Coordinates of C-alpha atoms and ligand atoms in Angstrom, one line a residue:
X941 CA 0.0 -0.1 -0.1
X942 CA 1.7 3.1 -1.4
X943 CA -0.9 5.7 -0.5
X944 CA -0.2 9.1 0.6
X945 CA -1.8 10.3 4.1
X946 CA -2.9 13.9 4.0
X947 CA -3.9 15.7 7.4
X948 CA -5.1 19.0 7.9
X949 CA -2.0 21.0 10.2
X950 CA -3.2 23.6 12.8
X951 CA 0.0 25.3 12.6
X952 CA -0.1 26.0 9.0
X953 CA -3.8 26.0 8.4
X954 CA -3.9 23.8 5.5
X955 CA -4.1 20.1 4.7
X956 CA -0.7 18.7 3.6
X957 CA 1.0 15.5 2.6
X958 CA 2.4 13.7 5.9
X959 CA 6.1 13.4 5.7
X960 CA 8.0 11.9 8.8
X961 CA 10.9 12.9 10.4
X962 CA 12.2 9.5 10.2
X963 CA 10.2 6.6 8.5
X964 CA 11.1 3.9 10.6
X965 CA 9.7 5.1 13.6
X966 CA 6.5 7.5 13.8
X967 CA 5.8 9.7 16.9
X968 CA 2.5 10.8 17.8
X969 CA 1.7 12.7 21.3
X970 CA -2.0 13.3 22.2
X971 CA -2.9 14.9 25.6
X972 CA -4.4 12.5 27.4
X973 CA -7.2 13.2 30.3
X974 CA -7.0 15.1 33.4
X975 CA -8.2 12.4 35.8
X976 CA -10.6 14.3 37.7
X977 CA -13.6 13.1 36.9
X978 CA -14.9 9.7 34.8
X979 CA -14.5 10.4 31.0
X980 CA -17.6 11.7 29.1
X981 CA -18.9 11.5 25.8
X982 CA -17.0 14.6 24.8
X983 CA -13.7 12.8 26.1
X984 CA -14.4 9.9 24.3
X985 CA -13.7 11.6 20.5
X986 CA -10.4 12.2 20.9
X987 CA -9.6 8.6 22.3
X988 CA -11.3 7.1 19.0
X989 CA -10.3 9.8 16.7
X990 CA -6.7 9.0 17.4
X991 CA -7.4 5.2 17.8
X992 CA -8.2 5.7 13.9
X993 CA -5.2 7.5 13.0
X994 CA -2.9 5.3 15.0
X995 CA -4.3 2.5 12.7
X996 CA -3.9 4.5 9.6
X997 CA -0.4 5.0 10.5
X998 CA 0.4 1.7 11.0
X999 CA -1.3 0.5 7.8
X1000 CA 1.8 2.3 6.4
X1001 CA 5.0 2.6 8.6
X1002 CA 6.4 -0.4 10.4
X1003 CA 6.7 1.3 13.7
X1004 CA 4.8 4.2 15.3
X1005 CA 5.3 5.4 18.7
X1006 CA 1.6 6.4 20.1
X1007 CA 1.8 8.7 23.4
X1008 CA -1.0 10.0 25.6
X1009 CA -0.6 10.8 29.2
X1010 CA -2.3 11.1 32.1
X1011 CA -2.2 14.4 33.9
X1012 CA -2.9 13.3 37.7
X1013 CA -1.6 16.3 39.2
X1014 CA -3.6 19.4 38.9
X1015 CA -6.0 22.1 40.6
X1016 CA -9.0 20.5 39.3
X1017 CA -8.2 16.8 40.6
X1018 CA -7.3 18.4 44.2
X1019 CA -10.5 20.5 44.3
X1020 CA -12.6 17.3 42.9
X1021 CA -10.7 15.3 45.8
X1022 CA -11.7 18.0 48.2
X1023 CA -15.3 17.9 47.0
X1024 CA -15.4 14.1 47.1
X1025 CA -13.7 14.0 50.4
X1026 CA -11.4 11.4 49.4
X1027 CA -7.8 11.3 49.3
X1028 CA -6.1 12.5 45.8
X1029 CA -4.5 9.1 45.2
X1030 CA -8.1 7.2 45.6
X1031 CA -9.6 9.7 43.4
X1032 CA -6.9 9.7 40.7
X1033 CA -6.8 6.0 40.6
X1034 CA -10.6 5.1 40.5
X1035 CA -10.7 8.0 37.3
X1036 CA -7.7 6.2 35.7
X1037 CA -9.3 2.6 36.2
X1038 CA -12.3 4.2 34.6
X1039 CA -10.7 5.9 31.9
X1040 CA -8.9 2.5 30.8
X1041 CA -12.1 0.2 30.9
X1042 CA -13.8 3.1 28.7
X1043 CA -10.9 2.8 26.0
X1044 CA -11.4 -0.7 26.1
X1045 CA -15.3 -0.5 25.4
X1046 CA -14.6 2.0 22.9
X1047 CA -12.4 -0.8 21.4
X1048 CA -9.3 1.3 21.4
X1049 CA -5.8 -0.1 21.4
X1050 CA -3.7 0.8 23.8
X1051 CA -1.2 4.0 23.2
X1052 CA 2.5 2.3 23.1
X1053 CA 2.9 4.6 26.0
X1054 CA 0.6 6.5 28.9
X1055 CA 3.0 8.3 30.9
X1056 CA 1.8 9.4 34.4
X1057 CA 2.8 13.2 35.4
X1058 CA 3.7 12.6 39.0
X1059 CA 6.1 9.8 37.7
X1060 CA 7.9 12.3 35.8
X1061 CA 8.5 15.4 38.5
X1062 CA 12.0 15.1 38.0
X1063 CA 12.1 16.1 34.6
X1064 CA 9.9 18.7 34.8
X1065 CA 12.0 20.2 37.5
X1066 CA 15.1 19.6 34.4
X1067 CA 13.4 21.5 32.1
X1068 CA 12.2 24.2 33.9
X1069 CA 16.2 24.7 35.3
X1070 CA 16.7 24.5 31.6
X1071 CA 14.3 27.5 30.8
X1072 CA 15.4 29.8 33.9
X1073 CA 19.7 29.3 32.9
X1074 CA 18.3 30.3 29.3
X1075 CA 16.7 33.5 30.3
X1076 CA 13.0 32.3 29.2
X1077 CA 11.8 31.9 32.7
X1078 CA 12.1 33.9 36.0
X1079 CA 11.4 32.6 39.5
X1080 CA 9.3 35.0 41.8
X1081 CA 8.2 34.3 45.2
X1082 CA 8.5 30.5 44.8
X1083 CA 6.6 30.7 41.7
X1084 CA 8.1 30.1 38.2
X1085 CA 6.7 31.5 35.5
X1086 CA 7.5 31.4 31.0
X1087 CA 8.2 34.9 30.1
X1088 CA 6.3 34.8 26.4
X1089 CA 7.7 37.7 25.3
X1090 CA 11.0 36.4 25.0
X1091 CA 9.8 33.9 22.8
X1092 CA 9.2 35.3 19.3
X1093 CA 7.4 32.7 17.6
X1094 CA 4.5 32.8 20.5
X1095 CA 0.8 32.5 19.1
X1096 CA 2.1 30.7 15.8
X1097 CA -0.3 27.9 16.3
X1098 CA -3.4 29.7 17.9
X1099 CA -3.0 32.5 15.1
X1100 CA -2.9 35.2 18.1
X1101 CA -0.9 38.2 18.4
X1102 CA 0.9 39.0 21.4
X1103 CA -1.2 42.2 22.2
X1104 CA -4.6 40.3 21.5
X1105 CA -3.1 37.8 24.4
X1106 CA -2.4 40.5 26.8
X1107 CA -5.7 42.1 26.2
X1108 CA -7.8 38.6 26.5
X1109 CA -9.7 37.7 29.4
X1110 CA -8.3 34.0 29.8
X1111 CA -5.3 35.3 31.5
X1112 CA -4.7 34.4 35.2
X1113 CA -3.7 37.5 36.7
X1114 CA -1.1 37.1 39.8
X1115 CA 1.4 39.9 41.5
X1116 CA 3.9 37.5 40.8
X1117 CA 4.3 37.9 37.1
X1118 CA 6.1 40.2 35.4
X1119 CA 3.9 40.4 32.7
X1120 CA 0.0 39.6 33.0
X1121 CA 0.7 36.9 29.4
X1122 CA 3.4 35.0 30.9
X1123 CA 1.9 31.4 32.4
X1124 CA 3.4 29.3 35.4
X1125 CA 5.6 26.4 35.3
X1126 CA 6.0 25.7 38.9
X1127 CA 4.0 26.6 42.2
X1128 CA 4.5 26.5 45.8
X1129 CA 1.6 23.9 47.1
X1130 CA -0.3 24.4 50.2
X1131 CA -0.5 22.2 52.9
X1132 CA -1.9 18.7 52.2
X1133 CA -1.7 19.5 48.7
X1134 CA 0.8 17.0 46.7
X1135 CA 4.2 18.3 46.4
X1136 CA 7.9 17.6 45.4
X1137 CA 11.1 19.1 46.5
X1138 CA 12.7 21.8 43.9
X1139 CA 14.9 24.4 43.6
X1140 CA 11.9 26.7 44.0
X1141 CA 10.7 25.1 47.3
X1142 CA 8.1 22.3 47.7
X1143 CA 5.3 22.8 45.2
X1144 CA 4.1 21.2 41.7
X1145 CA 4.5 22.0 38.3
X1146 CA 2.2 23.8 35.8
X1147 CA 0.1 21.6 33.6
X1148 CA 1.4 22.6 29.9
X1149 CA 4.7 21.6 31.1
X1150 CA 3.9 18.4 32.1
X1151 CA 3.3 17.4 28.1
X1152 CA 6.4 19.2 27.2
X1153 CA 8.2 17.1 29.7
X1154 CA 6.8 13.7 28.9
X1155 CA 6.5 14.1 25.3
X1156 CA 10.4 14.8 25.3
X1157 CA 10.8 11.6 27.2
X1158 CA 9.3 9.5 24.9
X1159 CA 9.3 10.9 21.4
X1160 CA 12.8 13.2 21.6
X1161 CA 12.8 17.0 21.2
X1162 CA 11.2 17.0 18.0
X1163 CA 8.6 14.5 16.5
X1164 CA 5.8 14.3 14.1
X1165 CA 2.3 14.5 15.4
X1166 CA 0.4 16.5 18.3
X1167 CA -3.1 15.8 18.8
X1168 CA -5.5 16.7 21.1
X1169 CA -9.3 18.5 21.2
X1170 CA -9.6 21.8 19.6
X1171 CA -10.0 23.6 23.1
X1172 CA -6.2 23.0 23.6
X1173 CA -4.7 25.2 21.4
X1174 CA -4.8 28.0 23.3
X1175 CA -3.3 28.1 25.6
X1176 CA -2.2 24.6 26.3
X1177 CA -0.8 23.7 23.0
X1178 CA 1.1 27.5 22.6
X1179 CA 2.4 26.7 25.7
X1180 CA 3.5 23.6 25.2
X1181 CA 5.6 24.8 21.9
X1182 CA 7.1 27.8 24.0
X1183 CA 8.6 25.4 26.6
X1184 CA 9.7 22.8 24.4
X1185 CA 11.2 24.8 21.9
X1186 CA 13.0 27.2 24.1
X1187 CA 14.1 24.2 26.7
X1188 CA 15.3 21.9 23.6
X1189 CA 16.5 24.8 21.2
X1190 CA 14.6 23.4 18.1
X1191 CA 13.0 25.6 15.6
X1192 CA 10.1 22.9 15.8
X1193 CA 8.6 20.7 18.3
X1194 CA 5.4 18.6 16.4
X1195 CA 5.3 19.0 12.8
X1196 CA 1.6 18.5 12.5
X1197 CA -0.9 19.8 14.7
X1198 CA -4.2 17.8 14.7
X1199 CA -7.2 18.7 16.5
X1200 CA -11.0 17.4 16.9
X1201 CA -14.2 19.2 17.4
X1202 CA -16.3 19.4 20.1
X1203 CA -19.5 17.0 20.5
X1204 CA -22.6 19.3 21.3
X1205 CA -26.0 18.2 22.7
X1206 CA -28.7 20.1 21.1
X1207 CA -25.6 22.1 19.8
X1208 CA -24.4 23.2 22.8
X1209 CA -20.8 22.0 23.9
X1210 CA -20.8 19.5 26.1
X1211 CA -18.8 20.2 29.1
X1212 CA -18.9 19.2 33.0
X1213 CA -19.0 23.2 33.5
X1214 CA -22.3 23.1 31.0
X1215 CA -23.9 20.6 33.3
X1216 CA -25.1 18.4 30.0
X1217 CA -22.1 15.9 30.6
X1218 CA -23.2 11.8 29.4
X1219 CA -20.4 9.7 30.9
X1220 CA -19.4 6.5 28.7
X1221 CA -19.6 4.4 31.9
X1222 CA -23.1 4.8 31.9
X1223 CA -23.2 3.4 28.4
X1224 CA -21.3 0.1 29.0
X1225 CA -24.3 -1.7 30.5
X1226 CA -26.8 -0.2 27.7
X1227 CA -25.0 -0.8 23.9
X1228 CA -22.1 -1.9 22.8
X1229 CA -19.2 0.0 22.8
X1230 CA -19.1 -0.5 19.1
X1231 CA -22.6 1.6 18.4
X1232 CA -20.9 4.4 20.2
X1233 CA -17.6 3.9 18.2
X1234 CA -19.8 4.1 14.9
X1235 CA -21.6 7.4 16.4
X1236 CA -17.9 8.9 17.3
X1237 CA -16.9 8.7 13.8
X1238 CA -19.9 9.4 12.1
X1239 CA -19.0 12.8 11.4
X1240 CA -15.6 14.2 10.2
X1241 CA -13.3 15.1 12.8
X1242 CA -13.2 18.7 12.3
X1243 CA -16.7 19.2 12.6
X1244 CA -18.9 19.4 15.4
X1245 CA -21.2 16.2 15.9
X1246 CA -24.1 16.4 17.5
X1247 CA -24.8 13.6 20.1
X1248 CA -28.5 12.5 20.5
X1249 CA -30.6 9.0 20.9
X1250 CA -31.1 9.6 17.1
X1251 CA -28.1 8.8 16.4
X1252 CA -27.3 6.2 18.4
X1253 CA -30.3 4.4 17.0
X1254 CA -29.2 4.6 13.7
X1255 CA -25.9 3.4 14.5
X1256 CA -27.2 0.3 16.2
X1257 CA -29.2 -0.2 12.8
X1258 CA -25.8 -0.1 10.9
X1259 CA -24.0 -2.5 13.1
X1260 CA -27.2 -4.7 12.9
X1261 CA -27.3 -4.7 9.4
X1262 CA -23.4 -5.1 8.8
X1263 CA -23.4 -8.1 10.8
X1264 CA -25.3 -9.9 8.3
X1265 CA -22.3 -9.9 6.2
X1266 CA -20.0 -10.6 8.9
X1267 CA -17.7 -13.7 8.5
X1268 CA -14.7 -14.9 10.6
X1269 CA -11.8 -13.6 8.9
X1270 CA -8.4 -15.6 9.5
X1271 CA -5.9 -15.0 7.0
X1272 CA -4.7 -11.5 6.0
X1273 CA -6.8 -9.5 3.6
X1274 CA -6.4 -6.5 1.6
X1275 CA -8.9 -3.9 1.8
X1276 CA -9.0 -2.2 -1.9
X1277 CA -7.8 1.3 -2.3
X1278 CA -10.6 3.0 -3.6
X1279 CA -12.4 2.1 -0.5
X1280 CA -9.4 3.1 1.7
X1281 CA -8.9 6.3 0.0
X1282 CA -10.8 8.9 2.2
X1283 CA -9.4 7.3 5.3
X1284 CA -5.9 8.5 4.0
X1285 CA -7.2 12.0 3.2
X1286 CA -7.4 13.7 6.6
X1287 CA -9.3 10.8 8.0
X1288 CA -12.4 11.1 6.5
X1289 CA -14.4 8.5 8.2
X1290 CA -17.9 9.3 7.2
X1291 CA -16.3 8.9 3.5
X1292 CA -14.7 5.4 4.3
X1293 CA -18.6 4.7 5.7
X1294 CA -20.2 5.8 3.0
X1295 CA -18.0 3.4 1.2
X1296 CA -18.4 0.2 3.5
X1297 CA -22.2 1.0 2.5
X1298 CA -21.5 0.8 -0.7
X1299 CA -19.2 -2.6 -0.4
X1300 CA -21.8 -4.2 1.8
X1301 CA -24.5 -4.4 -1.2
X1302 CA -21.9 -6.2 -3.1
X1303 CA -20.6 -8.3 0.0
X1304 CA -24.3 -9.4 0.8
X1305 CA -24.7 -11.4 -2.1
X1306 CA -21.0 -12.1 -3.0
X1307 CA -18.6 -14.5 -2.6
X1308 CA -17.1 -15.4 0.8
X1309 CA -13.9 -13.1 -0.4
X1310 CA -16.3 -10.1 -0.7
X1311 CA -17.4 -11.1 3.0
X1312 CA -14.1 -11.2 3.9
X1313 CA -13.0 -7.9 2.5
X1314 CA -16.1 -6.4 4.0
X1315 CA -15.3 -7.5 7.4
X1316 CA -11.9 -6.5 7.4
X1317 CA -12.7 -2.8 6.2
X1318 CA -15.0 -2.7 9.1
X1319 CA -12.4 -4.3 11.6
X1320 CA -9.8 -1.7 10.2
X1321 CA -11.7 1.4 11.7
X1322 CA -12.5 -1.0 15.0
X1323 CA -15.8 -2.5 14.2
X1324 CA -17.0 -5.8 13.6
X1325 CA -14.1 -7.2 15.8
X1326 CA -16.9 -8.9 17.8
X1327 CA -18.0 -12.5 16.4
X1328 CA -21.8 -12.6 15.1
X1329 CA -22.4 -14.6 18.3
X1330 CA -21.2 -12.1 20.8
X1331 CA -23.1 -9.5 19.3
X1332 CA -26.7 -11.3 19.3
X1333 CA -26.0 -12.2 23.0
X1334 CA -25.5 -8.8 24.0
X1335 CA -28.4 -7.5 22.3
X1336 CA -30.3 -10.2 23.9
X1337 CA -28.8 -9.9 27.3
X1338 CA -29.4 -5.8 27.4
X1339 CA -33.0 -6.5 26.9
X1340 CA -33.4 -9.6 29.0
X1341 CA -36.8 -9.3 30.2
X1342 CA -40.1 -11.1 29.7
X1343 CA -43.1 -9.6 28.6
X1344 CA -45.0 -10.8 31.8
X1345 CA -42.1 -8.8 33.4
X1346 CA -42.6 -5.6 31.5
X1347 CA -46.2 -5.7 31.9
X1348 CA -46.2 -6.4 35.8
X1349 CA -43.4 -3.0 36.0
X1350 CA -46.0 -0.9 34.4
X1351 CA -48.8 -1.6 36.4
X1352 CA -46.3 -0.9 39.8
X1353 CA -46.1 2.3 37.7
X1354 CA -49.6 2.9 37.2
X1355 CA -50.2 2.6 41.3
X1356 CA -47.3 4.7 41.7
X1357 CA -48.8 7.3 39.6
X1358 CA -52.1 7.2 41.1
X1359 CA -50.8 7.7 44.7
X1360 CA -49.0 10.6 43.2
X1361 CA -45.5 8.8 44.3
X1362 CA -43.8 10.4 40.8
X1363 CA -40.2 10.1 42.2
X1364 CA -40.9 5.8 42.2
X1365 CA -43.2 6.0 39.1
X1366 CA -39.9 7.6 37.2
X1367 CA -37.8 4.9 38.8
X1368 CA -39.5 2.2 37.3
X1369 CA -39.9 3.9 33.8
X1370 CA -35.9 4.6 34.0
X1371 CA -35.4 1.0 35.1
X1372 CA -37.1 0.0 32.1
X1373 CA -35.5 2.3 29.9
X1374 CA -32.1 0.5 31.3
X1375 CA -33.5 -2.4 29.9
X1376 CA -34.3 -1.6 26.3
X1377 CA -38.3 -0.9 27.2
X1378 CA -39.7 2.3 25.9
X1379 CA -43.0 3.4 27.8
X1380 CA -45.5 6.0 26.3
X1381 CA -48.6 7.3 28.0
X1382 CA -51.2 8.4 25.5
X1383 CA -55.1 8.9 26.3
X1384 CA -54.8 7.7 29.6
X1385 CA -53.0 4.1 28.3
X1386 CA -49.7 2.8 28.7
X1387 CA -48.1 1.5 25.7
X1388 CA -44.5 0.1 25.5
X1389 CA -42.1 -1.0 23.0
X1390 CA -38.5 -2.3 22.3
X1391 CA -35.8 0.5 21.8
Ligands
ZN1672 ZN1 -0.8 18.2 26.7

């Protein structure tokens, strides 16, 4: 397979042919989760998108190192552990476990490396010392800041001018800073907050610095691809570039910057601060991870994706249909190039899905070889990876309720409603919904159907 890969590079704002630094080993770094709360559907998008990019790169290059970090020291974590009244380690361990289970559920491969920030504090201290030595950072009152105006290329990724940044409201104001646009590399910790010894006193690193230190360790000073959600472009990625290039004396940090757009719900961004989040783990017992995966790649990664019941139902139906064409593939099967083309063209997953739909028509009444190609093409994006038996079994298990039980539950709910116990009646309705039974009240009568 000789096809070139094209990616939209946010550093140049252009779609470019991917040219690796070293063909023998491709390096990709993606900012992973800050583990203060269990991941939601918005977090699932980059997990799946970059898993697909990992697969595409591996199909062309013999060795790909994919690093996705875990931020396990951060103000959000301290705040969340206080709110939940549990220790920081208990919180981070629980969330990391849940995150890893979510990735598995979404059918993602493990990255080559999943480093934790707290295990690399020594490297961060080293990098800060380097930045101070080179005159890019300064210490004041146990804080260390990066002096933004010392780095001429600052703002290149986000297309922002320094003056705009200074005027921007997202900059944290502090008396310790020389200039308002400077950002923190190290700060002191309060008692009971996690802290490490450093030349500037007991404290902890700034978030941006973590990624600069960990990417350097696993991928070197210059590497191919850096990814993450679109909200990370500024200030996080801009600051990563500044730190890394100044500490390492390089002209580049990462060559290609790839960012996925948001997931919305009723066209509003899904975020904890908006109060409209759906946790991934809440889907685990209701629907196969393949359904979520297909939904997540149903739009191009650069487009916002609106999440709703209809989308999930549609994806469920598509997979049901596709499983009609499923065969067990035991040998290596090549996917025809024209079928693959959209994926190599800036990860055009909807285009690839459309090609699979077309090929389905041919494969359904075609030869066993056609079905093998069809299944392999689905497998390539992490779908139809489970056997048909397991797919059918999962569906049955999730609706393992008899008609008798459903009618009994509806009767119980009617009673609760007559007694004005709406809490109970809602609970019964939700219980049924969890088992895939949708009930509707119309003209004083309750009807039900399977979702
Ligand atoms: Zn990062």
